[in-house]
């Protein structure tokens, strides 16, 4: 292939090294590998949501569940780790770019987004539909009281390119 992409997915691989080596293997000489990952960071909305979620499912249990789905999320939040991983897989001329993605969501869209995150999916599974619905209703009210009905924030993303020689 001339190009291989992995958009916000490498952190989900149980063996990211094998995944990157496979991406390298299937590239033609002079091919390009492009990946993205979320950068470290937080905002007041996600902190408040995290507290509400931790009240329903212990923080430890929640983290264990999330680690099953995204075992390397923390690792790929750092630009230097992305660079190391690509270099170790054999990619040359690695480029790392940090971008800020601006988000503006209604409260309802924010809650819908939280439901499809690794933590949200895990909590919904553990709690069951009824308790999950109660959690979301409680979160809707508390978040509305604290922040209003519109959330505006930035989220960092890492874009990395590696070249096969």
mmCIF file of N, CA and C in Angstrom, residues 65 73 86 101-102 109 122 131 133 139 162:
data_model
loop_
_atom_site.group_PDB
_atom_site.id
_atom_site.type_symbol
_atom_site.label_atom_id
_atom_site.label_comp_id
_atom_site.label_asym_id
_atom_site.label_seq_id
_atom_site.Cartn_x
_atom_site.Cartn_y
_atom_site.Cartn_z
ATOM 1 N N UNK A 65 -11.938 -1.623 33.545
ATOM 2 C CA UNK A 65 -12.760 -1.858 32.362
ATOM 3 C C UNK A 65 -12.254 -1.111 31.147
ATOM 4 N N UNK A 73 -4.111 3.782 25.940
ATOM 5 C CA UNK A 73 -4.606 5.157 25.779
ATOM 6 C C UNK A 73 -3.655 6.149 26.441
ATOM 7 N N UNK A 86 6.658 4.600 16.745
ATOM 8 C CA UNK A 86 6.821 4.558 15.290
ATOM 9 C C UNK A 86 8.268 4.290 14.900
ATOM 10 N N UNK A 101 -8.585 20.551 18.604
ATOM 11 C CA UNK A 101 -9.898 20.424 17.998
ATOM 12 C C UNK A 101 -10.898 21.162 18.878
ATOM 13 N N UNK A 102 -11.590 22.106 18.300
ATOM 14 C CA UNK A 102 -12.570 22.884 19.054
ATOM 15 C C UNK A 102 -13.922 22.178 18.972
ATOM 16 N N UNK A 109 -25.995 16.305 23.273
ATOM 17 C CA UNK A 109 -24.959 15.711 22.425
ATOM 18 C C UNK A 109 -23.743 15.303 23.252
ATOM 19 N N UNK A 122 -18.554 0.774 29.190
ATOM 20 C CA UNK A 122 -18.299 -0.158 30.285
ATOM 21 C C UNK A 122 -19.286 0.074 31.438
ATOM 22 N N UNK A 131 -30.296 1.541 35.733
ATOM 23 C CA UNK A 131 -29.414 2.372 36.562
ATOM 24 C C UNK A 131 -28.629 3.348 35.688
ATOM 25 N N UNK A 133 -29.740 4.737 32.949
ATOM 26 C CA UNK A 133 -30.683 5.814 32.632
ATOM 27 C C UNK A 133 -30.805 6.788 33.808
ATOM 28 N N UNK A 139 -26.889 13.104 35.816
ATOM 29 C CA UNK A 139 -25.789 13.863 35.203
ATOM 30 C C UNK A 139 -26.336 15.038 34.404
ATOM 31 N N UNK A 162 4.787 8.496 9.602
ATOM 32 C CA UNK A 162 6.045 7.764 9.512
ATOM 33 C C UNK A 162 6.222 7.269 8.097
#
